[in-house]
Coordinates of C-alpha atoms in Angstrom, one line a residue:
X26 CA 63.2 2.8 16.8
X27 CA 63.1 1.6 13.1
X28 CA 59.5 0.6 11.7
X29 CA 58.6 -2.4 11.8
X30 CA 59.0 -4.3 8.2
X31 CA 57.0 -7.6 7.7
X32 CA 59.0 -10.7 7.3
X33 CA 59.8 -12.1 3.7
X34 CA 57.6 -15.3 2.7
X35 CA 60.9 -17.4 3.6
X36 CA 60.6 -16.0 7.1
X37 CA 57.0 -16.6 7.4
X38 CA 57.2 -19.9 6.2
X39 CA 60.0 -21.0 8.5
X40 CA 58.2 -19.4 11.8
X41 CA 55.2 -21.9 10.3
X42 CA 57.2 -24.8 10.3
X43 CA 58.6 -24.0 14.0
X44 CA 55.1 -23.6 15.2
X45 CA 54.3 -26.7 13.9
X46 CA 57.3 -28.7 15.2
X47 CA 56.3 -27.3 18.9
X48 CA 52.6 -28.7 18.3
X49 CA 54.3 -32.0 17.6
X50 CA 55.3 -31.6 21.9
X51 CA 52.3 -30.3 22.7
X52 CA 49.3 -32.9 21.0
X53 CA 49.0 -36.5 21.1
X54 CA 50.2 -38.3 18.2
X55 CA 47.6 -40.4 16.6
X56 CA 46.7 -41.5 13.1
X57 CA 43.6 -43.2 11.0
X58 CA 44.6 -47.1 9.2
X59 CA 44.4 -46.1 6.0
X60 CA 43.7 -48.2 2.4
X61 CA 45.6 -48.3 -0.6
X62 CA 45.2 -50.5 -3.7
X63 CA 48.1 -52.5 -5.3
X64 CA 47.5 -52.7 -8.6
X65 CA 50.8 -55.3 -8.9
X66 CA 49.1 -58.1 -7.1
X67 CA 45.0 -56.5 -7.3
X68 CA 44.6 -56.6 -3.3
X69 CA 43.6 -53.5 -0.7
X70 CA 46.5 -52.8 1.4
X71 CA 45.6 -51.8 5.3
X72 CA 48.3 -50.0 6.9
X73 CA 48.3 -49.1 10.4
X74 CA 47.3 -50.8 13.6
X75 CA 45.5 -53.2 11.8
X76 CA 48.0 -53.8 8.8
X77 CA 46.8 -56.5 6.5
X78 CA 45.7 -57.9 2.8
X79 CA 42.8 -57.6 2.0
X80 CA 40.6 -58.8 -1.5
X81 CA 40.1 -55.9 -4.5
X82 CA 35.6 -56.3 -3.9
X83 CA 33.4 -54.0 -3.4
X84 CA 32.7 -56.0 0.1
X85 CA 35.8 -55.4 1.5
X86 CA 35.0 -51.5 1.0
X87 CA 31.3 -52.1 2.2
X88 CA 32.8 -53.8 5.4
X89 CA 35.9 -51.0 6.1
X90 CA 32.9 -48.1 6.2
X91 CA 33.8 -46.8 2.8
X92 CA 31.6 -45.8 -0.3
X93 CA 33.4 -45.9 -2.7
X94 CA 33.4 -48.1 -5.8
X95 CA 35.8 -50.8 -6.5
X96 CA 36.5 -49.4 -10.3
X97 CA 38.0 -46.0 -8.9
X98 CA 40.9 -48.1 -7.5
X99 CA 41.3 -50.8 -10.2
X100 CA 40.6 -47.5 -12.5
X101 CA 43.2 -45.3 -11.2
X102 CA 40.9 -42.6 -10.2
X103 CA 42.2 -43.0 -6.6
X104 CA 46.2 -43.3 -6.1
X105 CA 46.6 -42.0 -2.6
X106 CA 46.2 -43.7 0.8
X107 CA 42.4 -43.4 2.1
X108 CA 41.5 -43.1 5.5
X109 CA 39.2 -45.7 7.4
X110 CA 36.3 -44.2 9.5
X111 CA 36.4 -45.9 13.6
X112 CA 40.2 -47.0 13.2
X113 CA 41.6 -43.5 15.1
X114 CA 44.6 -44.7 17.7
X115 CA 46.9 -43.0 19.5
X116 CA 50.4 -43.5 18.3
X117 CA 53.6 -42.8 20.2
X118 CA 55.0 -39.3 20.4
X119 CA 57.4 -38.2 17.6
X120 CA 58.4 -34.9 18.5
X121 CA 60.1 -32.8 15.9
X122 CA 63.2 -31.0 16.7
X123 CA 65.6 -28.9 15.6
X124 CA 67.1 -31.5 13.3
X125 CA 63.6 -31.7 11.4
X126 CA 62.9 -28.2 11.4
X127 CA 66.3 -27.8 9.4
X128 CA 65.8 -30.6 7.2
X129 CA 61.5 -29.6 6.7
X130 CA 62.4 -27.2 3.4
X131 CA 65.0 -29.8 2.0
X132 CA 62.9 -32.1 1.8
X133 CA 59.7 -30.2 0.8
X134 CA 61.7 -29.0 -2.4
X135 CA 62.7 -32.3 -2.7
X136 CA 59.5 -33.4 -2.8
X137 CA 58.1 -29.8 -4.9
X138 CA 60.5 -31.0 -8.0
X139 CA 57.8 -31.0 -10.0
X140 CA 56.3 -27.7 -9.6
X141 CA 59.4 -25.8 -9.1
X142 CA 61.4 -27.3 -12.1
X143 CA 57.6 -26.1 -14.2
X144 CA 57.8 -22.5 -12.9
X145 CA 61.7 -22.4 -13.6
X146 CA 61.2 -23.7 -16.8
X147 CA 58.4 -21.0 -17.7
X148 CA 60.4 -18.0 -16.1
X149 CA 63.1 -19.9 -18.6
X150 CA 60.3 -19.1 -21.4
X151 CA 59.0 -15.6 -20.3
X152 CA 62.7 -15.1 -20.7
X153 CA 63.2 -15.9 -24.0
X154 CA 60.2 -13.8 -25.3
X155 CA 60.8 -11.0 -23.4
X156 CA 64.0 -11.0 -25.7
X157 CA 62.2 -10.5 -28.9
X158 CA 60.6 -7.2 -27.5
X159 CA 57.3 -8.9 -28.6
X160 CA 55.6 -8.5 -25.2
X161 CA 56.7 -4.4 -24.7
X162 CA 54.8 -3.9 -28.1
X163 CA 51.5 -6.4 -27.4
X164 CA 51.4 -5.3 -23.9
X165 CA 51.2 -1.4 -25.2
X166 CA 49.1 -2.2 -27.9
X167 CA 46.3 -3.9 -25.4
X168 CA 46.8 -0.6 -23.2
X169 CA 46.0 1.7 -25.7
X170 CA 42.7 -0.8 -27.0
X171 CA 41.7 -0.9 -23.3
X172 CA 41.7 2.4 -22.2
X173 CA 38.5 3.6 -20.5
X174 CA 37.6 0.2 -20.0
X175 CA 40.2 -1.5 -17.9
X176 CA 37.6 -2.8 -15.6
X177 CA 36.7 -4.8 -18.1
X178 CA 39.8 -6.4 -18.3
X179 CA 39.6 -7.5 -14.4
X180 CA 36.1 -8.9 -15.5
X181 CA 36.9 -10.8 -18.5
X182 CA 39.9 -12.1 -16.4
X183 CA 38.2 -13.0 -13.3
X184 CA 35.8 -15.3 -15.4
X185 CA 38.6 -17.1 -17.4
X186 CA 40.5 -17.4 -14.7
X187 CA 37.4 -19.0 -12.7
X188 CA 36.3 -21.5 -15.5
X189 CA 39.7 -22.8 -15.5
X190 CA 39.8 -23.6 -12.3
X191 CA 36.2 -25.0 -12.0
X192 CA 37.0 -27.2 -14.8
X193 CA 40.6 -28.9 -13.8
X194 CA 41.5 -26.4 -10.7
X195 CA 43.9 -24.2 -12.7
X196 CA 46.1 -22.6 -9.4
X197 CA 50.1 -23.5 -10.1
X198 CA 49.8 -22.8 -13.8
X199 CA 48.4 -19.0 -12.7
X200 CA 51.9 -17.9 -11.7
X201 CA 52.9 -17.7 -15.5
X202 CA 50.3 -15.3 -16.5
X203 CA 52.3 -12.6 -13.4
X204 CA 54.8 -11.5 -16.0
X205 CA 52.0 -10.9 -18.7
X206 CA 49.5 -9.5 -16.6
X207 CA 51.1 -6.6 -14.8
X208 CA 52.1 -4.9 -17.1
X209 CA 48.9 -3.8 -18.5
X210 CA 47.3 -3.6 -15.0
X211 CA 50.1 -1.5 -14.2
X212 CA 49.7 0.6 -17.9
X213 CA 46.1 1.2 -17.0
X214 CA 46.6 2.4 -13.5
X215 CA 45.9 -0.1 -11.1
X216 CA 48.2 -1.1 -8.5
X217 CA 50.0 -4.7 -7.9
X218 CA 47.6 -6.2 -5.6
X219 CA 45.0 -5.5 -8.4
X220 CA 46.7 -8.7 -11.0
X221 CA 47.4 -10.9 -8.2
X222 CA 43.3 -10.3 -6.8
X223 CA 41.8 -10.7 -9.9
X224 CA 44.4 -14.0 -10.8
X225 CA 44.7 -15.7 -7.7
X226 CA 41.0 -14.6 -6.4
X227 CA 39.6 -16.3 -9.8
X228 CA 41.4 -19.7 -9.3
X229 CA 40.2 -20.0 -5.4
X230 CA 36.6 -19.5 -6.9
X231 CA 37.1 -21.8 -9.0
X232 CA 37.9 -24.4 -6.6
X233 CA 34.9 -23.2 -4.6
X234 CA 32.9 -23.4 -7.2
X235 CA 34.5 -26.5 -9.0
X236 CA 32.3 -28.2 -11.2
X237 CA 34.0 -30.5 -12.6
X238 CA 37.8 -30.5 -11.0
X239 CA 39.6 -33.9 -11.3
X240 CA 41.5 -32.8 -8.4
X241 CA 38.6 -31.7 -6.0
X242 CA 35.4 -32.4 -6.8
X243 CA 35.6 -35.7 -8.2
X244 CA 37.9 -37.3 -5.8
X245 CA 36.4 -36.0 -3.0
X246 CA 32.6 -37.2 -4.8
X247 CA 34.6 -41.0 -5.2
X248 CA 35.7 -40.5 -1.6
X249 CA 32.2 -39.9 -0.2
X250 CA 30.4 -42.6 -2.4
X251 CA 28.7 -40.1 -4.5
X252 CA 28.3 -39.1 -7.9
X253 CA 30.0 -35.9 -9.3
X254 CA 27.0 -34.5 -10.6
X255 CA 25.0 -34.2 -7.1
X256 CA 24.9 -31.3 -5.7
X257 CA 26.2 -29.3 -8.4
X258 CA 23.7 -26.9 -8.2
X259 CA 25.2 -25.7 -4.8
X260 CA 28.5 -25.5 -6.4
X261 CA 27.0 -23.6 -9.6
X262 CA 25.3 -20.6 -7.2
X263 CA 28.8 -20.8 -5.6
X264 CA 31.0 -19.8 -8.7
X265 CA 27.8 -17.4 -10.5
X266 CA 27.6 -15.2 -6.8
X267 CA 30.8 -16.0 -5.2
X268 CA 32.6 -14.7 -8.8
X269 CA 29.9 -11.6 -8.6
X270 CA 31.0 -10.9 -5.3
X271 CA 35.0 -11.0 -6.5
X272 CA 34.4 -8.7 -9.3
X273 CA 32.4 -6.4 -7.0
X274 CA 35.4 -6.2 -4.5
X275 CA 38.4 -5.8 -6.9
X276 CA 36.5 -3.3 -9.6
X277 CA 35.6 -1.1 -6.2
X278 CA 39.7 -1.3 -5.0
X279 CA 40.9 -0.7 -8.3
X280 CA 38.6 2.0 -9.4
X281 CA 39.5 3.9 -6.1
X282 CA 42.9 3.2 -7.1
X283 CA 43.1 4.8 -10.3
X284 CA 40.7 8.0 -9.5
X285 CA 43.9 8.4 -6.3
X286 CA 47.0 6.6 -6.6
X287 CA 47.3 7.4 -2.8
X288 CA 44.0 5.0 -1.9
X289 CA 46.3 2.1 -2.6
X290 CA 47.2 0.1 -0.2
X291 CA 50.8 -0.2 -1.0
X292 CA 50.9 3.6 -1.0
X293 CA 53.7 4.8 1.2
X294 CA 55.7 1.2 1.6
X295 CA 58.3 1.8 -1.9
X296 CA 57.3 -1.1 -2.9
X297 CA 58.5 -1.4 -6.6
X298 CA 57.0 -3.3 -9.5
X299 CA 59.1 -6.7 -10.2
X300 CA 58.8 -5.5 -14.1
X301 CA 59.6 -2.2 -14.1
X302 CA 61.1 -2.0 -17.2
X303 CA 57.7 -2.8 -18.6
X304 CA 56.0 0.2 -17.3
X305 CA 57.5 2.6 -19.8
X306 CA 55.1 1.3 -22.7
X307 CA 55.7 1.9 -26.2
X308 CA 52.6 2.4 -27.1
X309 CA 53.3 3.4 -30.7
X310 CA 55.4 0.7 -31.7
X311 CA 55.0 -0.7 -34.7
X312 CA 53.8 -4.2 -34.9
X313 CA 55.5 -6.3 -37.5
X314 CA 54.4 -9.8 -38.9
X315 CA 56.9 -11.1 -36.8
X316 CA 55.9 -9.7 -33.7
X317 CA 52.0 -10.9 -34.4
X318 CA 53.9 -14.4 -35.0
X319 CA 55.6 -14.4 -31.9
X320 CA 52.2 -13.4 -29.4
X321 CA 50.4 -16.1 -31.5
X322 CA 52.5 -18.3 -30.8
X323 CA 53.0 -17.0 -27.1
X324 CA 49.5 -17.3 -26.6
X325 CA 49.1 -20.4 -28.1
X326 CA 51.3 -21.9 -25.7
X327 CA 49.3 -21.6 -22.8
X328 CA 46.1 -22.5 -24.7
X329 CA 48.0 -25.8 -25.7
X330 CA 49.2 -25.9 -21.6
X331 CA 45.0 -25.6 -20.6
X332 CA 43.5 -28.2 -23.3
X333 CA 46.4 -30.9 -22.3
X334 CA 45.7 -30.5 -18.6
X335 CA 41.7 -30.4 -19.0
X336 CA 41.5 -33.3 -21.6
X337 CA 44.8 -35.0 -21.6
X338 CA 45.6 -35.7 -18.6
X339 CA 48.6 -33.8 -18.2
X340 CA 50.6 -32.7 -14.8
X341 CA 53.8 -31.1 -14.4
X342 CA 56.2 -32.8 -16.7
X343 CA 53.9 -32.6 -19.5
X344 CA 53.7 -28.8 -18.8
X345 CA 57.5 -28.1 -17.9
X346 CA 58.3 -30.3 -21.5
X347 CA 56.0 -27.7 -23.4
X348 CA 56.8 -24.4 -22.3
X349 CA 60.4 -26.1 -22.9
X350 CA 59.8 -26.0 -26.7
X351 CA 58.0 -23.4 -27.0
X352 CA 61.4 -21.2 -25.8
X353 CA 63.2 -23.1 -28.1
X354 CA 60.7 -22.6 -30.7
X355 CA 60.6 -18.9 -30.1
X356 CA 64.3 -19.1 -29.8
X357 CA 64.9 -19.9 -33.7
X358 CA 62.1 -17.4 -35.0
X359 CA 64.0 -14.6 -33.3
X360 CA 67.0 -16.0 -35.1
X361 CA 68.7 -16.0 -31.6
X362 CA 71.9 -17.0 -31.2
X363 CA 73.0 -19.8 -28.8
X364 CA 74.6 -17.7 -26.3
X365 CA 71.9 -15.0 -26.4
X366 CA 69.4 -17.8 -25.9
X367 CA 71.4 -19.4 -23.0
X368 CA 71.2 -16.1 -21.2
X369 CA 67.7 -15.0 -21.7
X370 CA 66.7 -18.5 -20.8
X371 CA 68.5 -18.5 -17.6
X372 CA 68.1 -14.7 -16.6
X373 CA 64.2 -15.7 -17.2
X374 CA 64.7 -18.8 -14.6
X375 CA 66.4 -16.4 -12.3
X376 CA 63.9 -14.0 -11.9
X377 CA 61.3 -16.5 -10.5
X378 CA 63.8 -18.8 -8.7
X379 CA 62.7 -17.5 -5.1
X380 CA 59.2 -18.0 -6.0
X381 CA 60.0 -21.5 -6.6
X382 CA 61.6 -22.4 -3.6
X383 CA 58.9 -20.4 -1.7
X384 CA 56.6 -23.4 -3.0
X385 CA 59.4 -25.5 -1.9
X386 CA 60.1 -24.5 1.7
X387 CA 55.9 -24.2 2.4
X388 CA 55.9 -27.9 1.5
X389 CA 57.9 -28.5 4.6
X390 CA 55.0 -27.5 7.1
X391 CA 53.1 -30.6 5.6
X392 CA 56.1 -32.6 6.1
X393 CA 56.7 -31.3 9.5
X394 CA 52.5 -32.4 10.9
X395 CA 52.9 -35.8 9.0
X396 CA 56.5 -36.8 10.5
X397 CA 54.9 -35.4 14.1
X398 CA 51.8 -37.6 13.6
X399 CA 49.7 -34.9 14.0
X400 CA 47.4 -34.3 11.0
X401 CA 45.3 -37.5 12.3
X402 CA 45.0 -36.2 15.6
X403 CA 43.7 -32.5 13.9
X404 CA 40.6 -34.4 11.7
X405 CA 39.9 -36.5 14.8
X406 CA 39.3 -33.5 17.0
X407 CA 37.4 -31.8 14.1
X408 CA 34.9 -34.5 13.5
X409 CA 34.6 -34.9 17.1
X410 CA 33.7 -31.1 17.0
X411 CA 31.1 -31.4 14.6
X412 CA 30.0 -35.0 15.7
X413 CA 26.8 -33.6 18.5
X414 CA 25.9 -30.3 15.9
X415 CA 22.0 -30.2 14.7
X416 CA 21.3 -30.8 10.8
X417 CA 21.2 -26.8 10.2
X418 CA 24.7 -26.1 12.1
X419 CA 26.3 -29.1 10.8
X420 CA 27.0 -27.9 7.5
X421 CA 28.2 -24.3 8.2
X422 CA 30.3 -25.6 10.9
X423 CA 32.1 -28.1 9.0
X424 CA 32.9 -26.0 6.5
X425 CA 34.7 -23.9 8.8
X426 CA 36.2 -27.3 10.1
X427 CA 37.6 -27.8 6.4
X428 CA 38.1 -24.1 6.0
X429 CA 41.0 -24.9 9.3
X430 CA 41.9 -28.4 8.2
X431 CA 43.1 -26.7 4.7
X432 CA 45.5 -25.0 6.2
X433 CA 47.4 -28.0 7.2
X434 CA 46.8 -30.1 4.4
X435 CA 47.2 -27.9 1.7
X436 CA 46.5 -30.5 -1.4
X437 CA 43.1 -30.6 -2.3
X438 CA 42.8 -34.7 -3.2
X439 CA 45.6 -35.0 -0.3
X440 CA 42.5 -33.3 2.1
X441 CA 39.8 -35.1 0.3
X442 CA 40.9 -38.4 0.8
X443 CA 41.9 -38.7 4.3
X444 CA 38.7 -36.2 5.4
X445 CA 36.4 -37.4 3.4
X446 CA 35.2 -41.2 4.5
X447 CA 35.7 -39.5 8.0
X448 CA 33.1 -36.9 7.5
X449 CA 30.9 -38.5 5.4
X450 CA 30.1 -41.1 7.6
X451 CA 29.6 -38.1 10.2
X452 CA 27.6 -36.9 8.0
X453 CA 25.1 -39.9 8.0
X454 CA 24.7 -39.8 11.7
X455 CA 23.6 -36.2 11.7
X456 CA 21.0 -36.9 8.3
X457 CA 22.9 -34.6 6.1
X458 CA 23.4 -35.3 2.1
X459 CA 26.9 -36.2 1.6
X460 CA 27.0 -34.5 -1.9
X461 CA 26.5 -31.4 0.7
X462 CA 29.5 -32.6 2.9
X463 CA 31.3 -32.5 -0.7
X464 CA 30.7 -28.6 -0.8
X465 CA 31.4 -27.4 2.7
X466 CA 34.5 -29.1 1.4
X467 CA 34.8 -27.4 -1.2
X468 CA 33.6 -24.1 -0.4
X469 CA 35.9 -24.2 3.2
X470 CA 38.9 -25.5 0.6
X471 CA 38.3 -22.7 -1.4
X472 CA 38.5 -19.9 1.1
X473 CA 41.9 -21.3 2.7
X474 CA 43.5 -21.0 -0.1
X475 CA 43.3 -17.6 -0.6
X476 CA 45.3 -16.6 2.7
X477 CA 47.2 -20.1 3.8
X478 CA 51.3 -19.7 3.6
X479 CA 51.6 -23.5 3.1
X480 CA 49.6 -22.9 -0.7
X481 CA 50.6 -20.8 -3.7
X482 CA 49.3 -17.2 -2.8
X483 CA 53.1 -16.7 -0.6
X484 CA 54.5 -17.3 -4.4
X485 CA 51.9 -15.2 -6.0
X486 CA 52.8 -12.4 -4.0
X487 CA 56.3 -13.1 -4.8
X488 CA 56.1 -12.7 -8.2
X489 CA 54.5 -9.2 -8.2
X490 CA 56.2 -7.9 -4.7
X491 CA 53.2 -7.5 -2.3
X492 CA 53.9 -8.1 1.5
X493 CA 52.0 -11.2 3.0
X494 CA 50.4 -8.8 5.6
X495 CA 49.5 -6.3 3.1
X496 CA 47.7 -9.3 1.1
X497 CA 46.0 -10.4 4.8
X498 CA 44.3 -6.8 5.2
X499 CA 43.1 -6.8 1.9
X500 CA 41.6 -10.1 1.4
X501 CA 40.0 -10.2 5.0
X502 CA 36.9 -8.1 3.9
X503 CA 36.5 -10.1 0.8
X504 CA 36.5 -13.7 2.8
X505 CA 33.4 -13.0 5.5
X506 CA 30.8 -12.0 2.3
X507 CA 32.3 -15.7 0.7
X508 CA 31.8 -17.3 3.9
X509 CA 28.6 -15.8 4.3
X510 CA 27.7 -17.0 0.8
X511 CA 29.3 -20.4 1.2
X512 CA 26.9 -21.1 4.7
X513 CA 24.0 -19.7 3.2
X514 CA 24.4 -21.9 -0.2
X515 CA 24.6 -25.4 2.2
X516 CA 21.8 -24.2 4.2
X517 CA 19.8 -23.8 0.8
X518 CA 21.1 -27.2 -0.1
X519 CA 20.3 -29.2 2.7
X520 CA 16.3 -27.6 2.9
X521 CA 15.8 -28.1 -0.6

């Protein structure tokens, strides 16, 4: 018999979205009335069983259940649908068959534009530098700097990586750094999952730790009816011991890494690196004015990328547009001619196009729940879990509850905003602060993220060629010390 070879993330995906489609047969279809704000003709919009008009005032908010204040609407702040507490119904079945399960990852790229036109557009942009041979030379230069203290360098990373995403959850803008990153990981004798640990692990303890996210922690704060600043002390022990705890566990695999190759856990599987032609270093090189032009202005790039998203309120089109000029900038410094430019640029794109319809195709699971009606019916059965729990239990519990709702609803203001007025009111029943309802959002968020298909660690893995299942086995140790942590922190919360 031939060994057994893991599925690609495509595959994975696609048995996801099947599975999903056959829990649309198997639960009841139900969904919350949910409130959105017009600001055309400044009314609240009710849609649902109940579907009506009702006035923009903070009474109308008071009287639906929810906290939140009448400014975060008229503001802005809060753009999606919010659900009601007490307004669960059963809905009719909608089934999804074979007809939706083919049309799920057409219309999740559809609907993943954004995000995969951005990483094109930046593969587009590694492309171009690559070209200049500016990244060969910086990347053997940092090598040579680092040696005997590489660990360092997961360290430093870890913690940039993790004040990122505390500050404006920095997680899709991670897959650029792949291309720069390996390399040197690679150069000082680390394996592949070593980058993609230290990267990806930093961002999801960011978000578990989030401070300050836009994305997270403030919506989700407006969404209870609390201020941002409570219970940030449970989120700062979060990101100070849960990043402690990261370092601990990728410093210990990499260091057993380099000492023996063969401690790896991709030893054995021919798994090649995606930038092998990187790994030859030339260490000597000479660096040239030119070359030092062309990394400052690499780097500057992506500082440009992380002060417009953290103070300017820039998404995706923003981003895509800047790493767009910046190729084109880089472009006529080389001196490049058109039709070398064209084909860097697009030989860039092409190397990361399956990692952009992996984000694509994992956008159809969501799609498949909502069409079926089933993500109501999954947070009504996990508040109704959680509903009889004592004070203590509550908050570990319901962090698992968030940790399994993640994995369904995959967006972290998508999950905040139809969980949160849910569980908060929950949460008022059972005599537990809502700012700590907030964390074991958070901090059960956080966690998904690092193993759910339908997020951004299936591209991650993509981009540096480790195996899903290989990722699984070495994240699991990692994720019951953060749990551990994460209960322990609410606990601490709620007593003091």
């Amino acid at each position: 018999m031939k060994k057994f070879k893991f599925p690609s993330p495509f595959t994975v995906l696609y048995i996801i979205i099947i599975i999903s489609a056959i829990a649309t047969w198997l639960l009841p279809a139900g969904s919350y009335d949910t409130l959105t704000y017009d600001s055309d003709k400044k009314i609240f919009l009710v849609s649902g069983e109940n579907s009506s008009e009702l006035p923009s005032n903070q009474q109308t908010l008071d009287s639906l259940g929810l906290k939140m204040e009448v400014s975060k609407f008229e503001g802005g702040k809060i753009r999606r649908p919010v659900s009601i507490p007490n307004t669960y119904n059963e809905q009719e079945s909608v089934p999804q068959g074979f007809k939706e399960i083919l049309f799920a990852p057409i219309k999740g790229i559809y609907e993943s534009i954004d995000i995969i036109l951005f990483v094109l557009i930046i593969g587009g942009f590694i492309g171009v530098f690559q070209h200049s041979g500016a990244l060969d030379k910086g990347v053997g230069l940092l090598a040579k700097r680092m040696e005997g203290r590489e660990k360092w360098l997961i360290i430093s990373l870890i913690l940039l990586i993790a004040l990122g995403g505390t500050t404006f959850g920095m997680q899709e803008e991670t897959i650029a750094f792949y291309p720069i990153l390996v390399p040197i990981f690679l150069a000082a004798g680390y394996d592949l999952i070593v980058p993609v640990a230290a990267v990806f692990g930093g961002s999801c303890i960011g978000l578990m730790g989030a401070l300050i996210n836009p994305f997270g922690t403030i919506i989700a704060s407006d969404a209870a009816g609390v201020s941002w600043t409570e219970g940030i002390e449970s989120r700062i022990a979060m990101l100070i011991l849960g990043a402690i705890v990261l370092i601990w566990y990728i410093v210990r695999y990499a260091e057993r890494v380099k000492a023996n190759p063969e401690m790896s856990m991709l030893n054995g599987l021919g798994i090649n690196s995606p930038f092998d032609q990187k790994e030859k270093l030339a260490n000597d090189a000479k660096m040239t004015p030119m070359t030092w032009l062309l990394l400052a202005l690499f780097g500057l790039t992506f500082l440009v990328m992380i002060y417009g998203v953290s103070s300017l309120d820039w998404w995706f089109e923003e981003m895509t547009a800047l790493f767009l000029l910046a190729a084109i900038i880089l472009g006529f410094i080389q001196r490049a001619t058109e039709s070398a430019f064209v084909a860097a640029f697009v030989n860039g794109a092409k190397d990361l196009l399956g990692v952009a319809l992996i984000i694509g195709v994992a956008r159809g699971i969501t799609i498949v729940l909502n069409d079926g009606l089933i993500s109501g019916t999954l947070l009504n059965e996990a508040s109704s879990l959680v509903s009889g729990t004592s004070a203590l239990v509550f908050l570990p519990v319901l962090m698992i509850v968030f940790f399994v709702l993640a994995f369904f609803i995959s967006s972290s203001s998508g999950l905040a905003l139809v969980s949160m007025p849910i569980m908060g009111a929950l949460g008022n029943v059972v005599g537990v602060p809502t700012e700590e309802i907030v964390n074991a959002y958070l901090f059960g968020f956080g966690l998904m993220q690092f193993i759910t298909p339908s997020g951004l660690i299936l591209p991650s893995l993509a981009m540096v060629n480790v195996p899903y299942n290989v990722w699984l086995k070495f994240v699991s140790k990692l994720l019951i010390p953060l749990a551990v942590l994460g209960a322990l922190i609410l606990i601490a919360g709620y007593l003091i």
